mmCIF file of C-alpha atoms and ligand atoms in Angstrom:
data_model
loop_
_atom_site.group_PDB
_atom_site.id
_atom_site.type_symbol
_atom_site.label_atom_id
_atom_site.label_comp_id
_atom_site.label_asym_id
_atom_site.label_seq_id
_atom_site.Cartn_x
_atom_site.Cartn_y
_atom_site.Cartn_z
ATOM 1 C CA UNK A 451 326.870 67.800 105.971
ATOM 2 C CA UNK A 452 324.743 65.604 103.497
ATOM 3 C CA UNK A 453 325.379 66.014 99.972
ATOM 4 C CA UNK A 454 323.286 69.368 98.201
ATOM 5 C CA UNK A 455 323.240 70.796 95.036
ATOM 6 C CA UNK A 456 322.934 74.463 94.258
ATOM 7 C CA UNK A 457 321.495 76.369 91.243
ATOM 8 C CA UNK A 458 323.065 79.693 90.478
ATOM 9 C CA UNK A 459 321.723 81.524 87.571
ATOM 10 C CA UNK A 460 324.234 83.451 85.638
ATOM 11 C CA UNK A 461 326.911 82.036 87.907
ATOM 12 C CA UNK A 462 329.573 82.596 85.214
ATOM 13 C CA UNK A 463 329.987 86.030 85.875
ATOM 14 C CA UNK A 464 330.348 88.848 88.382
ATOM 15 C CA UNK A 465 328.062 88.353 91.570
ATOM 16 C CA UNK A 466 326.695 84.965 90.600
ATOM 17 C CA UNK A 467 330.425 83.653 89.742
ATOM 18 C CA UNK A 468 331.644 85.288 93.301
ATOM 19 C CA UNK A 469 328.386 83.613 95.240
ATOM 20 C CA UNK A 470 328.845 80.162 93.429
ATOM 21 C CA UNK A 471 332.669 80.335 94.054
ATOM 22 C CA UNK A 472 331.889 80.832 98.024
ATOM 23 C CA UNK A 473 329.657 78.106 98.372
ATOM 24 C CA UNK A 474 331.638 75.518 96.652
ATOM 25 C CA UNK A 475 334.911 76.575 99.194
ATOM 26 C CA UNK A 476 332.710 76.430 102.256
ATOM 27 C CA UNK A 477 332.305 72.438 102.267
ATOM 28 C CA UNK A 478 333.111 69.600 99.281
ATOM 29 C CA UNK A 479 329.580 68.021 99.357
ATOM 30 C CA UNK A 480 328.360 70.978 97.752
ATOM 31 C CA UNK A 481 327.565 70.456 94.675
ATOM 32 C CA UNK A 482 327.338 73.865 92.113
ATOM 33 C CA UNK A 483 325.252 74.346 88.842
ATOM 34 C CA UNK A 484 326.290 77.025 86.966
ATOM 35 C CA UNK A 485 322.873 77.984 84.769
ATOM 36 C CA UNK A 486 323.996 80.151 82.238
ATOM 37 C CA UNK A 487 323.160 80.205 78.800
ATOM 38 C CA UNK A 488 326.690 80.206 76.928
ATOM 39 C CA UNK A 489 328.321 77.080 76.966
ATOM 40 C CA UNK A 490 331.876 78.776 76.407
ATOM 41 C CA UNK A 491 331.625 80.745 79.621
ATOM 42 C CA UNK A 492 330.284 78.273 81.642
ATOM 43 C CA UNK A 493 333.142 75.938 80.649
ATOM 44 C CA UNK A 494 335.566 78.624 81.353
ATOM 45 C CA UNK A 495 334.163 79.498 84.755
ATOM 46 C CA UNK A 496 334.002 75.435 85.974
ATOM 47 C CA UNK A 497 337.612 75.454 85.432
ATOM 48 C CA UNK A 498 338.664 78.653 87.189
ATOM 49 C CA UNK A 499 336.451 77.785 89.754
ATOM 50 C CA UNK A 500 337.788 74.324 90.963
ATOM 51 C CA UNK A 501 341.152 75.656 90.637
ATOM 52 C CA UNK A 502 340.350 78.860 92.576
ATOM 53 C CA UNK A 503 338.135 76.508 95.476
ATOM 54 C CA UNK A 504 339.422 72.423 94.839
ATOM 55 C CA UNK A 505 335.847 71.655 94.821
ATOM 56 C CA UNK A 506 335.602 69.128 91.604
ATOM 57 C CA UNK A 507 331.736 69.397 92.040
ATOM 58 C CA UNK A 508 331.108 71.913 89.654
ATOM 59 C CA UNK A 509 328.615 71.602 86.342
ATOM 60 C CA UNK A 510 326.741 73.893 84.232
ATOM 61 C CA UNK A 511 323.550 73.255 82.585
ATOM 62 C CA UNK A 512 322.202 75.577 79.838
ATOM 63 C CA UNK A 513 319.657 77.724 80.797
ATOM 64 C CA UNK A 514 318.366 80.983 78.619
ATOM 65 C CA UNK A 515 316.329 83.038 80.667
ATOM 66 C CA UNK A 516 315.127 84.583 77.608
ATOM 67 C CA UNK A 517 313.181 81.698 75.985
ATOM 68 C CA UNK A 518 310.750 80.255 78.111
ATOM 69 C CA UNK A 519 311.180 76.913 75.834
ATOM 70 C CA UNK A 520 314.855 77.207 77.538
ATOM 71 C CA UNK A 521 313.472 77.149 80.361
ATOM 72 C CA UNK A 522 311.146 74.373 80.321
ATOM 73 C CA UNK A 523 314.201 72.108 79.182
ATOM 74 C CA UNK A 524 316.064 73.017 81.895
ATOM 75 C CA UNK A 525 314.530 71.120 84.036
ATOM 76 C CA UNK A 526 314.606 67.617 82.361
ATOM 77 C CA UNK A 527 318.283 68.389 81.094
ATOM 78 C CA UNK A 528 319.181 69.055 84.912
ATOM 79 C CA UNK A 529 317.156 66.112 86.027
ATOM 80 C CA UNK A 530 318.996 63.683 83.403
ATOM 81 C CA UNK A 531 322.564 64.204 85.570
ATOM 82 C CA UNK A 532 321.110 63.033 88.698
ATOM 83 C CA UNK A 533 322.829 65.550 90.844
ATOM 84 C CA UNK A 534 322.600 65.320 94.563
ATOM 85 C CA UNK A 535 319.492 66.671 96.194
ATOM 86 C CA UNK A 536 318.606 70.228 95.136
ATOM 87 C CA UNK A 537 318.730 72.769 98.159
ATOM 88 C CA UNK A 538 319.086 75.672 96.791
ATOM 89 C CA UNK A 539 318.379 77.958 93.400
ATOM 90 C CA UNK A 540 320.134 81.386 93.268
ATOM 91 C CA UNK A 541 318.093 83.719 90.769
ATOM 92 C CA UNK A 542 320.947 85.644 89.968
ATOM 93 C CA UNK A 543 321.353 86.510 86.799
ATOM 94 C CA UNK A 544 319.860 89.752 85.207
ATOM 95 C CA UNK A 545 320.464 92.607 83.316
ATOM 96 C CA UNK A 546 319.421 96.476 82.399
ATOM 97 C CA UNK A 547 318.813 96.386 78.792
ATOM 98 C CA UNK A 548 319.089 99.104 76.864
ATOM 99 C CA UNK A 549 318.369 100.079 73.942
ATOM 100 C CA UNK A 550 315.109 97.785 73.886
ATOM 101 C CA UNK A 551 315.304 94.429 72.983
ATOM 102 C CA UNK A 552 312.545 91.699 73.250
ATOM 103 C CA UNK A 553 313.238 88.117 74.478
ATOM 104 C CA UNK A 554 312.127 84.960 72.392
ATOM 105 C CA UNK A 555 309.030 85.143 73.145
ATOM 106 C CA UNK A 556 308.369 88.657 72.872
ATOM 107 C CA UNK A 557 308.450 90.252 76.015
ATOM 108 C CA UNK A 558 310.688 93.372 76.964
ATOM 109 C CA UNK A 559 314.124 92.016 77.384
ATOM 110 C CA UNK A 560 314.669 93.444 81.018
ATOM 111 C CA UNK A 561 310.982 92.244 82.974
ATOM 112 C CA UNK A 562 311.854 89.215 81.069
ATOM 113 C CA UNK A 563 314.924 87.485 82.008
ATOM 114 C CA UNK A 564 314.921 89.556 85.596
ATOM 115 C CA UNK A 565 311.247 88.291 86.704
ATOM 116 C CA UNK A 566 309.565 86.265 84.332
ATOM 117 C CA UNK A 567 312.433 83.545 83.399
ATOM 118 C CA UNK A 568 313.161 83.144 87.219
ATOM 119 C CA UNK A 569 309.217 83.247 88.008
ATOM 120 C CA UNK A 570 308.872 80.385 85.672
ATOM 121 C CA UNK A 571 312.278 78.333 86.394
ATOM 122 C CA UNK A 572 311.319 78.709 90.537
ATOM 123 C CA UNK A 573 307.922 77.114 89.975
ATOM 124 C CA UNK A 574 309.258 74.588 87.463
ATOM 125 C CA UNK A 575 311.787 73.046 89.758
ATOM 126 C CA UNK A 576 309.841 73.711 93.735
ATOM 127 C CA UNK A 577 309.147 69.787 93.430
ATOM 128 C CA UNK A 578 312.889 69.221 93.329
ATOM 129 C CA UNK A 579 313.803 71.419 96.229
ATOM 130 C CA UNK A 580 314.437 69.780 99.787
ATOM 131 C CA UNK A 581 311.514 70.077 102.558
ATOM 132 C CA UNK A 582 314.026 72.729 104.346
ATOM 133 C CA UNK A 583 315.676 74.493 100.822
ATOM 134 C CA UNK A 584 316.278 77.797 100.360
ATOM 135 C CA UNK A 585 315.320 80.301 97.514
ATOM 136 C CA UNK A 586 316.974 83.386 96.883
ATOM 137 C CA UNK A 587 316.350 86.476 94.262
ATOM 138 C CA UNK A 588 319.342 88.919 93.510
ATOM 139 C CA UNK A 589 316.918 91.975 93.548
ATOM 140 C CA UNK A 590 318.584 95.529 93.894
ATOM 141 C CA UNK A 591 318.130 98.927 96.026
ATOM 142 C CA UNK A 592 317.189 99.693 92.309
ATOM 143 C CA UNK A 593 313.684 99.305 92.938
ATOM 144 C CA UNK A 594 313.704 102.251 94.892
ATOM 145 C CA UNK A 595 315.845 104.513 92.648
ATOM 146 C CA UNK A 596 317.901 107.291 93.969
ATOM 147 C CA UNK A 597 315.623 110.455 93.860
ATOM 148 C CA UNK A 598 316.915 111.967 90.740
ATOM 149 C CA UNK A 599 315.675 108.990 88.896
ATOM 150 C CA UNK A 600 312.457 109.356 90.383
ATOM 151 C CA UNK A 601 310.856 111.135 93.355
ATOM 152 C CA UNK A 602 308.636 108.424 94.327
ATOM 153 C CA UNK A 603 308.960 104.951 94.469
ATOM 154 C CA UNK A 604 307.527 103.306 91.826
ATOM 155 C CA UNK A 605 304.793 101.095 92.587
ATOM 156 C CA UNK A 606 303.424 97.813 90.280
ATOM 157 C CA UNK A 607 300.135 98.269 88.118
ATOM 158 C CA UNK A 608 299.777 95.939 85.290
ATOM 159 C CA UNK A 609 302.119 92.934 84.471
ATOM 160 C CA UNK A 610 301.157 93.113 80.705
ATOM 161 C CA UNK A 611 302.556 96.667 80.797
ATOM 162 C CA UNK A 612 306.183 95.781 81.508
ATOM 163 C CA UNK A 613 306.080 93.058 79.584
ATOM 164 C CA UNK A 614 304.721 94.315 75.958
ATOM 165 C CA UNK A 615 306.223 97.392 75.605
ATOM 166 C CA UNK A 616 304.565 98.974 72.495
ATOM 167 C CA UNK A 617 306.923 98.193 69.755
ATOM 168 C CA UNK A 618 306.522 101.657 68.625
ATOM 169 C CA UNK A 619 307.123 103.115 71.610
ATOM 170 C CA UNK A 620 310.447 104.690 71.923
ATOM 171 C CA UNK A 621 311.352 105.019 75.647
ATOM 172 C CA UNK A 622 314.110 107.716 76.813
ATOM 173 C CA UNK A 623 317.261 105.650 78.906
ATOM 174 C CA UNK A 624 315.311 107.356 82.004
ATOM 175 C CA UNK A 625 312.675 105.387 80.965
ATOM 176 C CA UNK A 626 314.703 102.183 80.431
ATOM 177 C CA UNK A 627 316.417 102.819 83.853
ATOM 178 C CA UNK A 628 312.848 102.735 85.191
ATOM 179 C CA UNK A 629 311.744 99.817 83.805
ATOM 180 C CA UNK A 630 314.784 98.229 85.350
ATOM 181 C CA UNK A 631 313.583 99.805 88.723
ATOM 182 C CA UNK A 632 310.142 97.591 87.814
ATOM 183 C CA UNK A 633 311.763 94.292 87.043
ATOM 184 C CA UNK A 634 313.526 93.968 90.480
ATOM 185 C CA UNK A 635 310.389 95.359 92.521
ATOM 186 C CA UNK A 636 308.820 92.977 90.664
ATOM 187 C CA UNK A 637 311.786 90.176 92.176
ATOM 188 C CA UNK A 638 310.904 91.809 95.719
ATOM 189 C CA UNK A 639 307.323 91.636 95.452
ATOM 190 C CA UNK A 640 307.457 87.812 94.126
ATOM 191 C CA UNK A 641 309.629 86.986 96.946
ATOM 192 C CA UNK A 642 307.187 88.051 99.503
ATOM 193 C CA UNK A 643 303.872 86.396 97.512
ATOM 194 C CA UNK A 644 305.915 83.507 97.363
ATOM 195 C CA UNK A 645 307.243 83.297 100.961
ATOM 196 C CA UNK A 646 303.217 83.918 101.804
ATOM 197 C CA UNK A 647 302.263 80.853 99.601
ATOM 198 C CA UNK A 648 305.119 78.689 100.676
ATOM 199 C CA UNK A 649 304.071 79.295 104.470
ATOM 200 C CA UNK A 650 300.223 78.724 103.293
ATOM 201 C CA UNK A 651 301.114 75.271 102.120
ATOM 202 C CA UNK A 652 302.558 74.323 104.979
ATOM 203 C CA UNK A 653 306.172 74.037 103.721
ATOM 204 C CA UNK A 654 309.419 74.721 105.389
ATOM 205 C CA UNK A 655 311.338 76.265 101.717
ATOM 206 C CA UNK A 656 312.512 79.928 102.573
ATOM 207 C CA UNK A 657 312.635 82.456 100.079
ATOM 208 C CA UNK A 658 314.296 85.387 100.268
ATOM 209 C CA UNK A 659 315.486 89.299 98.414
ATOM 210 C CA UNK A 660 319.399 90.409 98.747
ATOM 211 C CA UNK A 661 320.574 93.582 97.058
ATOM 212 C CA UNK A 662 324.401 93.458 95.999
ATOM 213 C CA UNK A 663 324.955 97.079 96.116
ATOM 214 C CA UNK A 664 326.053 99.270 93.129
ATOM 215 C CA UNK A 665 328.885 97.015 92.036
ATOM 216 C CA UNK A 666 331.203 98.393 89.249
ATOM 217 C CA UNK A 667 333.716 95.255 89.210
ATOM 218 C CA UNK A 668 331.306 93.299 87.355
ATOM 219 C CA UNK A 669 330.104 93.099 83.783
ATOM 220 C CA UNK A 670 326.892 94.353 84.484
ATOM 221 C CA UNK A 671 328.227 98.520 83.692
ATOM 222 C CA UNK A 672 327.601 99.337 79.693
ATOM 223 C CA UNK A 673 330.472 98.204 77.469
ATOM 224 C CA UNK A 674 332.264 100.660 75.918
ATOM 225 C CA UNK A 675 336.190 101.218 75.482
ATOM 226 C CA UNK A 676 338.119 100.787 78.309
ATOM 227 C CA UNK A 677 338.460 104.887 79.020
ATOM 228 C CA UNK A 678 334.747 104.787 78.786
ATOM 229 C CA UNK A 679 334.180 101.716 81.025
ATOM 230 C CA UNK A 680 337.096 103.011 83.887
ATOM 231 C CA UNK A 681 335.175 106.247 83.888
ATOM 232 C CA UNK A 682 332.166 105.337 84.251
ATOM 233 C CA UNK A 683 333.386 102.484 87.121
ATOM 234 C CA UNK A 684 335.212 105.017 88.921
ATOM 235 C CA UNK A 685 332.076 107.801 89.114
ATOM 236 C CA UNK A 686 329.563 105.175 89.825
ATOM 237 C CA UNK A 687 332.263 103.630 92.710
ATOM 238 C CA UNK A 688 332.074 107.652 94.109
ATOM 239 C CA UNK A 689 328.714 107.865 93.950
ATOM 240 C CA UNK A 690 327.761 104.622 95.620
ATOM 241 C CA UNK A 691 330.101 104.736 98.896
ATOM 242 C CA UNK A 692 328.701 109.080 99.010
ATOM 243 C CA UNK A 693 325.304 107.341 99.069
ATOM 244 C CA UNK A 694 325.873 104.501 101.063
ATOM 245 C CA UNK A 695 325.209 102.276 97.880
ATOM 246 C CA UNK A 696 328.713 100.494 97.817
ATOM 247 C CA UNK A 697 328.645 97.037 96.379
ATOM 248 C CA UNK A 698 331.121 95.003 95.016
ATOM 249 C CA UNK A 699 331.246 90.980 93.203
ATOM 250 C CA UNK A 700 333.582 90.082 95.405
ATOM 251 C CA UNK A 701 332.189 91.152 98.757
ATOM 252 C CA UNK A 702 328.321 91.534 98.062
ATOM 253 C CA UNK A 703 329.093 87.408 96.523
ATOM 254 C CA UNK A 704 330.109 86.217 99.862
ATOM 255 C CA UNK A 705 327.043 87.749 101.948
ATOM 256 C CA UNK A 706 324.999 86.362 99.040
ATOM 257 C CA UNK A 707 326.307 82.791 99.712
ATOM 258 C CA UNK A 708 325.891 82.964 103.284
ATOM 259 C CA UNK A 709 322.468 83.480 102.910
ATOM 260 C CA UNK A 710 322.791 79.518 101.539
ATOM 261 C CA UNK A 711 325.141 78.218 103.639
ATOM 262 C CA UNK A 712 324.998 79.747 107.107
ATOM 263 C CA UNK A 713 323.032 78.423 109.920
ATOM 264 C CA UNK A 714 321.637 81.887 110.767
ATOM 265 C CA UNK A 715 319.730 81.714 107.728
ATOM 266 C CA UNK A 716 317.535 78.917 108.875
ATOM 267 C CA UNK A 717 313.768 79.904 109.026
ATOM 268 C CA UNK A 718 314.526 83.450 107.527
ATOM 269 C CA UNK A 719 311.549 83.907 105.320
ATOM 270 C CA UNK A 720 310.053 86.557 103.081
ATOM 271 C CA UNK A 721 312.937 89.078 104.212
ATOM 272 C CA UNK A 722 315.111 91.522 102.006
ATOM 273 C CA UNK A 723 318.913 91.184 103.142
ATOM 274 C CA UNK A 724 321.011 94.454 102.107
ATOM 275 C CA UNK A 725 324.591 93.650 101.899
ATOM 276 C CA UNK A 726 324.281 91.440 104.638
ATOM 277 C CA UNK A 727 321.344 93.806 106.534
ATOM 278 C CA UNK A 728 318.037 92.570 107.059
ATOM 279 C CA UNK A 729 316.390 95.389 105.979
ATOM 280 C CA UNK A 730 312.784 96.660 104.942
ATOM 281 C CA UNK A 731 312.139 97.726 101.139
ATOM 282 C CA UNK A 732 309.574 100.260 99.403
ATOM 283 C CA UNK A 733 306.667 100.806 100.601
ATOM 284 C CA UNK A 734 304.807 99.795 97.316
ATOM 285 C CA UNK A 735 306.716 96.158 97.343
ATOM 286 C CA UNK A 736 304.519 95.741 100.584
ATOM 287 C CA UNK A 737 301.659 96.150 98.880
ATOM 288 C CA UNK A 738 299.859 92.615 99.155
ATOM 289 C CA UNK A 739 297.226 92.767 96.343
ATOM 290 C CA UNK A 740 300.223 94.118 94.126
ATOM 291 C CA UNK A 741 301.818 91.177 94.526
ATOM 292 C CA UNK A 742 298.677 88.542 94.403
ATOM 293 C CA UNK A 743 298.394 90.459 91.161
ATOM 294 C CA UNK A 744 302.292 89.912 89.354
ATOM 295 C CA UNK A 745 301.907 86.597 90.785
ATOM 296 C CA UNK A 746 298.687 85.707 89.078
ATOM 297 C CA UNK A 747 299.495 88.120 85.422
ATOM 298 C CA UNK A 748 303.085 86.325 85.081
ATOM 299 C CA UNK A 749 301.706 82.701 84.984
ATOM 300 C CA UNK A 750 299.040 83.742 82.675
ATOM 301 C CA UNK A 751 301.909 85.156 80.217
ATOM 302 C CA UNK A 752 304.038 82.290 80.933
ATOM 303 C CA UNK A 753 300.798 80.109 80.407
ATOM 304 C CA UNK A 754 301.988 78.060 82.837
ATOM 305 C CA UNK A 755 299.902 74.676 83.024
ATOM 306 C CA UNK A 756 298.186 73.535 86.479
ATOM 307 C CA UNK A 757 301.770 70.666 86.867
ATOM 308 C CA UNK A 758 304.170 73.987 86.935
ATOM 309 C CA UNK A 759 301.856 75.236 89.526
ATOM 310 C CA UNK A 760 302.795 74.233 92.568
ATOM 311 C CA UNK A 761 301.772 77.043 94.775
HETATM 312 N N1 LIG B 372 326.171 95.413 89.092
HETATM 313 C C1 LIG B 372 325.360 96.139 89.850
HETATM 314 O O1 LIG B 372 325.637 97.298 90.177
HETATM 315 C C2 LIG B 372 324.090 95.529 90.397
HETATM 316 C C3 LIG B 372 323.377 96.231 91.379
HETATM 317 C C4 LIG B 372 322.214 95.664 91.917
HETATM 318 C C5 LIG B 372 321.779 94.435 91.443
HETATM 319 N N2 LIG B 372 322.497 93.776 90.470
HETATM 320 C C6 LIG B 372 321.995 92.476 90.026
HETATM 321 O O2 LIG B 372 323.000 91.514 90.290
HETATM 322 C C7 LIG B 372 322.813 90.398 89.402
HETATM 323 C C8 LIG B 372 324.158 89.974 88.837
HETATM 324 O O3 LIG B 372 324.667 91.023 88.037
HETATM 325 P P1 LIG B 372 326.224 91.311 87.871
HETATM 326 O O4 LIG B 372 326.455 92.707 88.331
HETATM 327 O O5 LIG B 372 327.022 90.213 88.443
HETATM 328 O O6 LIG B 372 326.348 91.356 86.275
HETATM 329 P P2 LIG B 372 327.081 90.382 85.222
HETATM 330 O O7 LIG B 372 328.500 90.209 85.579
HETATM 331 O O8 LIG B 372 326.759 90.978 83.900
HETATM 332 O O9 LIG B 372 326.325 88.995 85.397
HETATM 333 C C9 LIG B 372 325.040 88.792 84.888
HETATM 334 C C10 LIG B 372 324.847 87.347 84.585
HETATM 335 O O10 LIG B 372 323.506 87.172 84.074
HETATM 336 C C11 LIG B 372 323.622 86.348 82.916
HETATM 337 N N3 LIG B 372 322.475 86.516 82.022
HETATM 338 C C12 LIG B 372 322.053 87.639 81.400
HETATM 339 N N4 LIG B 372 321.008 87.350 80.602
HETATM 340 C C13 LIG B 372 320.769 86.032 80.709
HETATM 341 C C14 LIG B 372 319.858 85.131 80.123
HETATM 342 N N5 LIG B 372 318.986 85.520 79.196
HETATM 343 N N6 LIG B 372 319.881 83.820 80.482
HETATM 344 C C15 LIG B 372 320.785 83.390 81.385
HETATM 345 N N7 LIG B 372 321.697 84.181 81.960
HETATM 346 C C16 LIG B 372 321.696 85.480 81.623
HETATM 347 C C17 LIG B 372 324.912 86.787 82.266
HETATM 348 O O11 LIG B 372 325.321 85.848 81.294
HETATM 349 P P3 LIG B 372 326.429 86.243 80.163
HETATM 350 O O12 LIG B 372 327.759 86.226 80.857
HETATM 351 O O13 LIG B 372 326.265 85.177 79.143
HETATM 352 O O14 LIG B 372 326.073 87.604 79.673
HETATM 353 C C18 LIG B 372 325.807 86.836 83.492
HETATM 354 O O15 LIG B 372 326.225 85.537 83.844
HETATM 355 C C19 LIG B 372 321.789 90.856 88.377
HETATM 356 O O16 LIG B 372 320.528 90.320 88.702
HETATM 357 C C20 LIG B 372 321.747 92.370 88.540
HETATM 358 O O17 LIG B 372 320.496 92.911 88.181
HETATM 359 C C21 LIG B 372 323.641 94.297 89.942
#
């Protein structure tokens, strides 16, 4: 195999730590960049990775997904180590925010880092990725939540709505859990617009959706004390194998890397892979104009100029 570098957002922890750690064992000449945005955790993870794999290829470059000015660095300070080629970028990291909290540049916290950080850091580095790279979104079964959450499926209106959240506006955690709901639809629908686009202009890039699963052995469940935590991991574990929902870092991390390095991958475009499923989503992430419409809302909040444009 030629020499490849992969991007792995949030690959210091949980799913994207388990993914990046997968990748790096299957073959030497891949070479892993851990994006995360603390440098203590990054460092930590680089060294319990190459002693848990032997691959020494293993970096970190910062990367907040809640400051778009973050995210416009990234790009030069990843350029500046002359890595091999770039294959791959793994929009992994994410989170369910609650209470509310607002990025750096003011937009709700969860829609934020989720969708509009990755929108932005996908289109910033397309240029970099090989003619035959692949693109993948950690989206979730989330963004068709179970029916006690909600007894439809929710569907996308208005970017502008998930993203400025009046500040007076005091949403219940149903509300929050929602919005979460919105932010990875919103991962599904961009995968599909972009997967469209990609094919328009001719180019041979997949991009694709996986959903981990409900996965309790991450750090991704509310912090608490550890009674509170074990609780709360052990219901949600109940819950998720009763509802066929059962994820976990470990496993759901090695069907997320093989969706980088396995040839059966090759070609798969535009798809949403379930725990290693190829499976179909909600019916509103199908909807095209939807999607035409996130696509063309999140580069006018990002104001992204005509250069991060590619597609
Ligand atoms: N756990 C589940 O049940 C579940 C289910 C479906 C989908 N997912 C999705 O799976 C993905 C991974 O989650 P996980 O369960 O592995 O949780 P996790 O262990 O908490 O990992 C999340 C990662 O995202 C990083 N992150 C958060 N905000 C960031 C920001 N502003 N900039 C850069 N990195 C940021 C975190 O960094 P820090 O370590 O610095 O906080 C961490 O590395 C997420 O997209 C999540 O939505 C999770």
């Amino acid at each position: 195999m030629e020499k490849r570098t992969v991007i792995v957002t949030g690959g210091n922890s949980g799913l994207g730590y388990q993914c990046a750690k997968n990748i790096a064992m299957k073959d030497k000449d891949y070479t892993l960049v851990l994006a995360c945005r603390n440098p203590e955790k990054a460092a930590k993870a680089i060294q319990d990775m190459k002693t848990e794999t032997g691959n020494e290829n293993i970096y970190s470059v910062a990367l907040d997904l809640a400051s778009l000015d973050s995210v416009r660095t990234f790009k030069e300070l990843y350029k500046k180590e002359n890595f091999p080629p770039l294959y791959s970028i793994v929009c992994n990291a994410g989170l369910n925010r609650t209470p509310l909290e607002y990025t750096k540049d003011g937009f709700e916290m969860t829609f934020g880092v989720c969708h509009l950080g990755h929108f932005l850091l996908v289109n910033e580095m397309l240029d970099m990725v090989a003619e035959d790279g692949r693109i993948v979104f950690v989206a979730s079964d989330m963004h068709r939540p179970p029916i006690m959450m909600s007894l439809t499926a929710p569907a996308f209106t208005d970017a502008y709505k998930l993203a400025y959240l009046g500040k007076n506006e005091k949403p219940s955690g149903k509300d929050m859990n929602l919005r979460y709901s919105m932010a990875k639809l919103s991962n599904i629908l961009c995968v599909y617009e972009m997967a469209d686009r990609l094919n328009a202009a001719g180019k041979k890039i997949t991009v694709n959706a996986f959903n981990p699963g409900l996965m309790a052995d991450t750090n991704f469940m509310p912090t608490g004390s550890k009674v509170k935590k074990a609780l709360i991991s052990a219901g949600s574990t109940m819950v998720a194998k009763l509802t066929n929902r059962y994820g976990s870092g470990l496993t759901s991390g090695k069907e997320l890397a093989k969706m980088i390095t396995e040839e059966s991958f090759a070609g798969v475009t535009g798809k949403y892979n379930d725990r290693g499923t190829i499976t179909k989503t909600s019916e509103p992430s199908y909807d095209k104009k939807a999607a035409k419409k996130l696509w063309e809302q999140s580069a006018e909040l990002l104001k992204m100029n005509q250069d991060e444009m590619i597609l």
